[in-house]
XYZ file of N, CA, C and O in Angstrom:
580
model
N 0.741 -1.187 0.000
C 0.000 0.000 0.000
C 0.787 1.260 0.000
O 1.129 1.773 -1.036
N 1.118 1.783 1.168
C 1.679 3.131 1.243
C 3.145 3.190 0.829
O 3.642 4.255 0.528
N 3.834 2.063 0.794
C 5.241 2.083 0.432
C 5.466 1.968 -1.069
O 6.566 2.180 -1.544
N 4.434 1.667 -1.834
C 4.588 1.446 -3.271
C 5.110 2.678 -3.991
O 6.036 2.595 -4.770
N 4.508 3.842 -3.751
C 4.896 5.049 -4.486
C 6.363 5.419 -4.261
O 7.092 5.628 -5.217
N 6.855 5.491 -2.997
C 8.275 5.818 -2.819
C 9.209 4.790 -3.444
O 10.224 5.143 -4.029
N 8.878 3.515 -3.329
C 9.718 2.477 -3.920
C 9.746 2.646 -5.434
O 10.800 2.604 -6.064
N 8.574 2.855 -6.052
C 8.509 3.062 -7.497
C 9.317 4.291 -7.901
O 10.005 4.280 -8.903
N 9.235 5.366 -7.121
C 9.989 6.577 -7.425
C 11.483 6.296 -7.372
O 12.220 6.724 -8.246
N 11.929 5.539 -6.371
C 13.348 5.204 -6.273
C 13.804 4.415 -7.500
O 14.863 4.676 -8.054
N 12.995 3.446 -7.923
C 13.327 2.648 -9.105
C 13.388 3.553 -10.334
O 14.318 3.473 -11.135
N 12.403 4.430 -10.484
C 12.375 5.341 -11.634
C 13.584 6.266 -11.636
O 14.179 6.508 -12.689
N 13.951 6.787 -10.493
C 15.105 7.679 -10.421
C 16.401 6.941 -10.746
O 17.268 7.475 -11.430
N 16.528 5.702 -10.256
C 17.720 4.906 -10.583
C 17.801 4.663 -12.086
O 18.860 4.774 -12.686
N 16.665 4.334 -12.710
C 16.647 4.124 -14.157
C 17.014 5.406 -14.899
O 17.752 5.372 -15.874
N 16.501 6.525 -14.449
C 16.814 7.803 -15.099
C 18.305 8.128 -14.968
O 18.931 8.583 -15.931
N 18.875 7.884 -13.809
C 20.314 8.142 -13.612
C 21.163 7.259 -14.531
O 22.130 7.725 -15.132
N 20.796 5.960 -14.638
C 21.542 5.064 -15.523
C 21.425 5.513 -16.977
O 22.405 5.491 -17.716
N 20.233 5.911 -17.377
C 20.041 6.392 -18.758
C 20.878 7.638 -19.011
O 21.496 7.787 -20.067
N 20.932 8.540 -18.035
C 21.707 9.773 -18.180
C 23.201 9.470 -18.278
O 23.934 10.141 -19.001
N 23.659 8.455 -17.546
C 25.070 8.063 -17.635
C 25.412 7.550 -19.024
O 26.489 7.836 -19.548
N 24.493 6.803 -19.629
C 24.728 6.265 -20.969
C 24.559 7.325 -22.048
O 25.237 7.293 -23.063
N 23.621 8.223 -21.842
C 23.317 9.272 -22.825
C 23.158 10.592 -22.079
O 22.096 10.863 -21.511
N 24.174 11.439 -22.098
C 24.133 12.691 -21.338
C 22.966 13.610 -21.713
O 22.563 14.447 -20.926
N 22.385 13.447 -22.906
C 21.286 14.318 -23.312
C 19.944 13.931 -22.674
O 18.966 14.628 -22.855
N 19.907 12.844 -21.903
C 18.681 12.451 -21.216
C 18.404 13.448 -20.098
O 19.289 13.800 -19.326
N 17.163 13.909 -20.043
C 16.755 14.865 -19.021
C 15.626 14.257 -18.213
O 14.658 13.748 -18.777
N 15.749 14.273 -16.922
C 14.698 13.776 -16.049
C 13.967 14.992 -15.492
O 14.585 15.883 -14.912
N 12.658 15.057 -15.731
C 11.894 16.222 -15.279
C 10.592 15.807 -14.627
O 10.250 14.626 -14.540
N 9.859 16.783 -14.196
C 8.582 16.602 -13.531
C 7.472 16.922 -14.527
O 7.435 18.022 -15.083
N 6.566 15.970 -14.769
C 5.498 16.164 -15.741
C 4.530 17.285 -15.393
O 3.806 17.768 -16.253
N 4.533 17.712 -14.131
C 3.670 18.822 -13.722
C 4.335 20.168 -13.955
O 3.691 21.206 -13.919
N 5.643 20.152 -14.162
C 6.400 21.389 -14.363
C 7.618 21.061 -15.220
O 8.724 20.892 -14.715
N 7.400 20.984 -16.529
C 8.473 20.587 -17.441
C 9.541 21.668 -17.545
O 9.220 22.860 -17.562
N 10.806 21.261 -17.624
C 11.909 22.226 -17.672
C 12.173 22.744 -19.093
O 13.309 22.759 -19.549
N 11.122 23.166 -19.781
C 11.240 23.667 -21.153
C 10.446 24.956 -21.292
O 9.442 25.159 -20.592
N 10.871 25.760 -22.223
C 10.158 27.007 -22.507
C 8.803 26.693 -23.139
O 8.624 25.655 -23.779
N 7.875 27.597 -22.970
C 6.563 27.462 -23.604
C 6.720 27.427 -25.115
O 7.628 28.051 -25.668
N 5.842 26.677 -25.764
C 5.802 26.562 -27.219
C 7.142 26.119 -27.818
O 7.601 26.648 -28.814
N 7.765 25.109 -27.191
C 9.073 24.605 -27.620
C 8.998 23.393 -28.548
O 9.944 23.110 -29.263
N 7.896 22.655 -28.524
C 7.838 21.371 -29.201
C 6.660 21.272 -30.154
O 5.622 21.880 -29.933
N 6.837 20.448 -31.173
C 5.750 20.141 -32.103
C 5.019 18.871 -31.701
O 3.907 18.617 -32.155
N 5.666 18.056 -30.861
C 5.088 16.776 -30.482
C 5.447 16.431 -29.042
O 6.592 16.594 -28.630
N 4.460 15.958 -28.296
C 4.666 15.446 -26.943
C 4.077 14.040 -26.906
O 2.944 13.821 -27.338
N 4.854 13.088 -26.413
C 4.397 11.703 -26.276
C 4.084 11.411 -24.812
O 4.941 11.607 -23.947
N 2.879 10.958 -24.554
C 2.474 10.542 -23.211
C 2.001 9.092 -23.327
O 0.812 8.804 -23.373
N 2.954 8.202 -23.405
C 2.673 6.786 -23.624
C 2.753 6.061 -22.288
O 3.813 6.026 -21.663
N 1.614 5.520 -21.863
C 1.518 4.802 -20.582
C 2.063 5.655 -19.449
O 2.861 5.215 -18.634
N 1.614 6.912 -19.398
C 2.111 7.835 -18.387
C 1.011 8.390 -17.495
O 1.144 8.354 -16.276
N -0.063 8.920 -18.067
C -0.993 9.696 -17.235
C -1.720 8.863 -16.190
O -2.141 9.411 -15.175
N -1.836 7.561 -16.394
C -2.460 6.726 -15.365
C -1.578 6.617 -14.123
O -2.032 6.223 -13.060
N -0.319 6.998 -14.246
C 0.626 6.965 -13.124
C 0.647 8.282 -12.357
O 1.466 8.451 -11.456
N -0.217 9.222 -12.723
C -0.250 10.530 -12.070
C -1.545 10.697 -11.291
O -2.559 10.094 -11.617
N -1.497 11.531 -10.276
C -2.713 11.802 -9.505
C -3.503 12.967 -10.096
O -4.677 13.138 -9.773
N -2.866 13.743 -10.978
C -3.525 14.895 -11.597
C -3.248 14.917 -13.105
O -2.532 15.782 -13.600
N -3.825 13.979 -13.856
C -3.526 13.913 -15.290
C -3.883 15.194 -16.043
O -3.221 15.549 -17.011
N -4.910 15.897 -15.587
C -5.300 17.150 -16.234
C -4.186 18.177 -16.147
O -3.990 18.953 -17.078
N -3.411 18.171 -15.058
C -2.281 19.103 -14.931
C -1.126 18.704 -15.848
O -0.433 19.559 -16.394
N -0.912 17.403 -16.015
C 0.122 16.934 -16.949
C -0.255 17.349 -18.372
O 0.589 17.829 -19.136
N -1.528 17.203 -18.719
C -1.982 17.606 -20.057
C -1.886 19.123 -20.246
O -1.520 19.603 -21.323
N -2.167 19.878 -19.217
C -2.038 21.338 -19.290
C -0.573 21.730 -19.516
O -0.262 22.627 -20.290
N 0.333 21.021 -18.857
C 1.762 21.295 -19.028
C 2.222 20.872 -20.414
O 3.045 21.553 -21.045
N 1.702 19.763 -20.920
C 2.014 19.356 -22.295
C 1.558 20.435 -23.266
O 2.274 20.787 -24.205
N 0.370 20.993 -23.032
C -0.138 22.062 -23.901
C 0.769 23.289 -23.842
O 1.032 23.931 -24.846
N 1.275 23.603 -22.663
C 2.144 24.777 -22.503
C 3.396 24.667 -23.360
O 3.820 25.633 -23.980
N 4.005 23.474 -23.409
C 5.264 23.334 -24.150
C 5.050 23.077 -25.636
O 6.007 23.106 -26.401
N 3.795 22.844 -26.046
C 3.517 22.619 -27.462
C 3.347 23.936 -28.218
O 2.717 24.865 -27.723
N 3.890 23.948 -29.420
C 3.653 25.067 -30.319
C 2.186 25.028 -30.748
O 1.568 23.967 -30.734
N 1.622 26.170 -31.162
C 0.253 26.131 -31.692
C 0.187 25.133 -32.856
O 1.057 25.113 -33.715
N -0.804 24.275 -32.834
C -0.925 23.245 -33.857
C -0.094 22.006 -33.569
O -0.187 21.014 -34.300
N 0.717 22.034 -32.508
C 1.491 20.858 -32.116
C 0.568 19.753 -31.639
O -0.602 19.990 -31.336
N 1.091 18.576 -31.579
C 0.256 17.421 -31.225
C 0.785 16.675 -30.009
O 1.987 16.624 -29.779
N -0.161 16.093 -29.294
C 0.157 15.191 -28.189
C -0.375 13.818 -28.586
O -1.485 13.703 -29.116
N 0.455 12.797 -28.380
C 0.052 11.410 -28.613
C -0.060 10.768 -27.241
O 0.887 10.796 -26.451
N -1.232 10.215 -26.978
C -1.521 9.638 -25.661
C -1.918 8.179 -25.843
O -2.752 7.866 -26.688
N -1.311 7.321 -25.038
C -1.710 5.919 -24.992
C -1.958 5.584 -23.524
O -1.082 5.801 -22.692
N -3.176 5.102 -23.235
C -3.517 4.727 -21.862
C -4.032 3.291 -21.841
O -4.700 2.854 -22.774
N -3.726 2.570 -20.773
C -4.192 1.189 -20.684
C -5.646 1.114 -20.228
O -6.160 2.029 -19.599
N -6.273 -0.011 -20.518
C -7.595 -0.319 -19.996
C -7.361 -1.090 -18.699
O -7.059 -2.284 -18.722
N -7.486 -0.404 -17.578
C -7.210 -1.025 -16.278
C -8.130 -2.200 -15.976
O -7.731 -3.144 -15.294
N -9.357 -2.164 -16.473
C -10.294 -3.257 -16.196
C -9.813 -4.541 -16.867
O -9.727 -5.599 -16.235
N -9.464 -4.454 -18.155
C -8.993 -5.626 -18.888
C -7.659 -6.113 -18.317
O -7.447 -7.313 -18.130
N -6.768 -5.179 -18.003
C -5.463 -5.571 -17.451
C -5.623 -6.215 -16.076
O -4.932 -7.188 -15.754
N -6.545 -5.709 -15.271
C -6.784 -6.303 -13.951
C -7.368 -7.702 -14.084
O -7.010 -8.608 -13.329
N -8.266 -7.894 -15.047
C -8.819 -9.237 -15.287
C -7.701 -10.197 -15.684
O -7.658 -11.347 -15.223
N -6.777 -9.724 -16.514
C -5.633 -10.545 -16.902
C -4.756 -10.894 -15.719
O -4.318 -12.047 -15.572
N -4.521 -9.925 -14.852
C -3.716 -10.175 -13.651
C -4.408 -11.197 -12.748
O -3.768 -12.073 -12.173
N -5.738 -11.093 -12.640
C -6.488 -12.035 -11.817
C -6.370 -13.448 -12.375
O -6.108 -14.407 -11.645
N -6.529 -13.582 -13.699
C -6.418 -14.901 -14.329
C -5.024 -15.492 -14.165
O -4.867 -16.708 -14.085
N -4.008 -14.626 -14.104
C -2.631 -15.106 -13.930
C -2.261 -15.294 -12.458
O -1.149 -15.709 -12.138
N -3.180 -14.939 -11.562
C -2.920 -15.079 -10.133
C -1.968 -14.034 -9.592
O -1.294 -14.280 -8.592
N -1.916 -12.867 -10.238
C -1.031 -11.790 -9.781
C -1.803 -10.834 -8.877
O -2.904 -10.419 -9.201
N -1.194 -10.514 -7.747
C -1.834 -9.624 -6.789
C -0.855 -8.527 -6.402
O 0.339 -8.770 -6.354
N -1.302 -7.293 -6.164
C -2.702 -6.898 -6.237
C -3.214 -6.974 -7.675
O -2.431 -6.925 -8.625
N -4.524 -7.083 -7.796
C -5.120 -7.254 -9.117
C -4.884 -6.014 -9.980
O -4.517 -6.122 -11.135
N -5.081 -4.826 -9.411
C -4.844 -3.590 -10.160
C -3.381 -3.191 -9.971
O -2.832 -3.326 -8.878
N -2.764 -2.705 -11.039
C -1.373 -2.259 -10.935
C -1.277 -1.215 -9.832
O -1.964 -0.196 -9.886
N -0.447 -1.439 -8.822
C -0.413 -0.526 -7.672
C 0.103 0.878 -8.006
O -0.190 1.813 -7.287
N 0.841 1.010 -9.116
C 1.347 2.344 -9.450
C 0.419 3.101 -10.399
O 0.733 4.199 -10.821
N -0.751 2.537 -10.707
C -1.758 3.270 -11.473
C -2.587 4.075 -10.481
O -3.368 3.534 -9.714
N -2.395 5.365 -10.496
C -3.049 6.242 -9.526
C -4.390 6.768 -10.020
O -5.218 7.185 -9.226
N -4.590 6.776 -11.330
C -5.808 7.338 -11.913
C -6.416 6.344 -12.890
O -5.717 5.775 -13.723
N -7.722 6.160 -12.769
C -8.468 5.299 -13.673
C -8.845 6.144 -14.891
O -9.553 7.144 -14.776
N -8.349 5.748 -16.073
C -8.544 6.546 -17.286
C -9.539 5.832 -18.201
O -9.399 4.643 -18.475
N -10.520 6.595 -18.658
C -11.471 6.112 -19.657
C -11.450 7.094 -20.828
O -11.003 8.239 -20.669
N -11.939 6.689 -21.988
C -12.005 7.636 -23.106
C -12.787 8.909 -22.755
O -12.363 10.012 -23.107
N -13.892 8.774 -22.042
C -14.692 9.947 -21.677
C -13.922 10.876 -20.740
O -13.929 12.101 -20.925
N -13.253 10.318 -19.750
C -12.450 11.158 -18.843
C -11.331 11.861 -19.607
O -11.065 13.035 -19.388
N -10.680 11.134 -20.477
C -9.582 11.717 -21.249
C -10.087 12.881 -22.101
O -9.460 13.938 -22.151
N -11.232 12.697 -22.751
C -11.819 13.799 -23.539
C -12.051 15.018 -22.657
O -11.759 16.146 -23.047
N -12.576 14.795 -21.470
C -12.814 15.902 -20.546
C -11.538 16.599 -20.123
O -11.481 17.831 -20.051
N -10.496 15.828 -19.841
C -9.224 16.410 -19.419
C -8.567 17.199 -20.546
O -7.887 18.187 -20.301
N -8.753 16.749 -21.786
C -8.190 17.483 -22.924
C -8.912 18.813 -23.105
O -8.313 19.793 -23.542
N -10.191 18.841 -22.760
C -10.981 20.070 -22.734
C -10.817 20.959 -23.947
O -10.713 20.488 -25.075
N -10.780 22.261 -23.702
C -10.652 23.246 -24.768
C -9.226 23.496 -25.211
O -9.003 24.280 -26.136
N -8.259 22.837 -24.572
C -6.853 23.041 -24.938
C -6.437 22.230 -26.159
O -5.434 22.541 -26.794
N -7.200 21.178 -26.463
C -6.842 20.270 -27.549
C -8.067 19.907 -28.381
O -9.176 19.835 -27.856
N -7.834 19.644 -29.659
C -8.846 19.079 -30.539
C -8.392 17.671 -30.897
O -7.280 17.479 -31.404
N -9.220 16.686 -30.611
C -8.864 15.299 -30.902
C -8.908 15.079 -32.411
O -9.915 15.346 -33.056
N -7.801 14.592 -32.968
C -7.693 14.321 -34.402
C -7.901 12.847 -34.724
O -8.423 12.507 -35.775
N -7.426 11.976 -33.849
C -7.595 10.528 -34.014
C -7.812 9.914 -32.647
O -7.242 10.383 -31.662
N -8.615 8.858 -32.613
C -8.805 8.110 -31.363
C -9.307 6.719 -31.712
O -10.162 6.556 -32.583
N -8.713 5.734 -31.071
C -9.152 4.368 -31.314
C -8.550 3.440 -30.264
O -7.483 3.713 -29.708
N -9.264 2.335 -29.997
C -8.719 1.334 -29.083
C -7.776 0.407 -29.846
O -7.869 0.283 -31.067
N -6.894 -0.239 -29.108
C -5.963 -1.211 -29.687
C -5.911 -2.434 -28.787
O -6.103 -2.312 -27.591
N -5.639 -3.602 -29.272
C -5.187 -3.939 -30.614
C -6.308 -4.156 -31.624
O -6.049 -4.313 -32.805
N -7.571 -4.149 -31.172
C -8.682 -4.455 -32.082
C -9.538 -3.212 -32.294
O -10.459 -2.961 -31.526
N -9.246 -2.445 -33.344
C -9.949 -1.192 -33.596
C -11.455 -1.375 -33.742
O -12.219 -0.479 -33.450
N -11.888 -2.527 -34.228
C -13.305 -2.760 -34.495
C -14.093 -3.107 -33.225
O -15.317 -3.179 -33.253
N -13.393 -3.307 -32.096
C -14.060 -3.598 -30.829
C -14.006 -2.375 -29.919
O -13.090 -1.557 -30.028
N -14.945 -2.237 -29.003
C -14.931 -1.076 -28.101
C -13.755 -1.129 -27.124
O -13.175 -2.189 -26.881
N -13.437 0.033 -26.551
C -12.359 0.139 -25.572
C -12.569 -0.827 -24.409
O -11.610 -1.376 -23.868
N -13.817 -1.068 -24.031
C -14.106 -1.896 -22.860
C -13.532 -3.306 -22.950
O -13.351 -3.960 -21.928
N -13.218 -3.774 -24.163
C -12.637 -5.114 -24.311
C -11.236 -5.069 -24.928
O -10.677 -6.116 -25.256
N -10.682 -3.889 -25.097
C -9.345 -3.724 -25.658
C -8.331 -3.474 -24.551
O -8.690 -3.242 -23.399
N -7.066 -3.474 -24.933
C -5.988 -3.266 -23.963
C -5.640 -1.807 -23.740
O -5.328 -1.404 -22.626
N -5.634 -1.015 -24.806
C -5.222 0.385 -24.679
C -6.104 1.290 -25.536
O -6.805 0.831 -26.443
N -6.027 2.582 -25.234
C -6.717 3.613 -26.002
C -5.654 4.564 -26.526
O -4.782 5.004 -25.766
N -5.728 4.871 -27.809
C -4.729 5.685 -28.503
C -5.402 6.980 -28.947
O -6.465 6.934 -29.558
N -4.788 8.127 -28.635
C -5.361 9.423 -28.988
C -4.269 10.327 -29.542
O -3.163 10.394 -29.004
N -4.587 11.022 -30.631
C -3.740 12.103 -31.149
C -4.583 13.365 -31.060
O -5.692 13.409 -31.613
N -4.091 14.363 -30.348
C -4.831 15.609 -30.194
C -3.943 16.786 -30.565
O -2.734 16.762 -30.322
N -4.553 17.795 -31.130
C -3.824 18.980 -31.582
C -4.069 20.153 -30.645
O -5.213 20.391 -30.219
N -3.012 20.871 -30.326
C -3.113 22.046 -29.468
C -3.900 23.133 -30.189
O -3.640 23.415 -31.353
N -4.882 23.712 -29.496
C -5.670 24.796 -30.092
C -5.398 26.099 -29.380
O -4.833 26.136 -28.328
């Protein structure tokens, strides 16, 4: 329970330090306060990230800040229900990934993107023809407005 977040943070920091040693251009930053000037990027990738935050709307707001007008954010979020069912079938506990702090659905994600972004593409994966409720992940490309 309460020890998961600090332990995960320690692991993440160790990984970031090792990556920085191998590649000096690696920068470790805070998703709530990115160390970049406003309107610096044309693309921001948030792949399997926002479910690990307690305030995904703030991460998206910060992504919007660093995006140039017309820049895009690519977001991939897991379906926690399907993943938890898989963990249960495999006998893995806890059933829900303990480092997933926020339950993300397509509707919630649309709300968090709000007026800062216009969704250009959205679909579940790996089976586009099936609803998100039975897929593994949701993929979104949104443009900064």
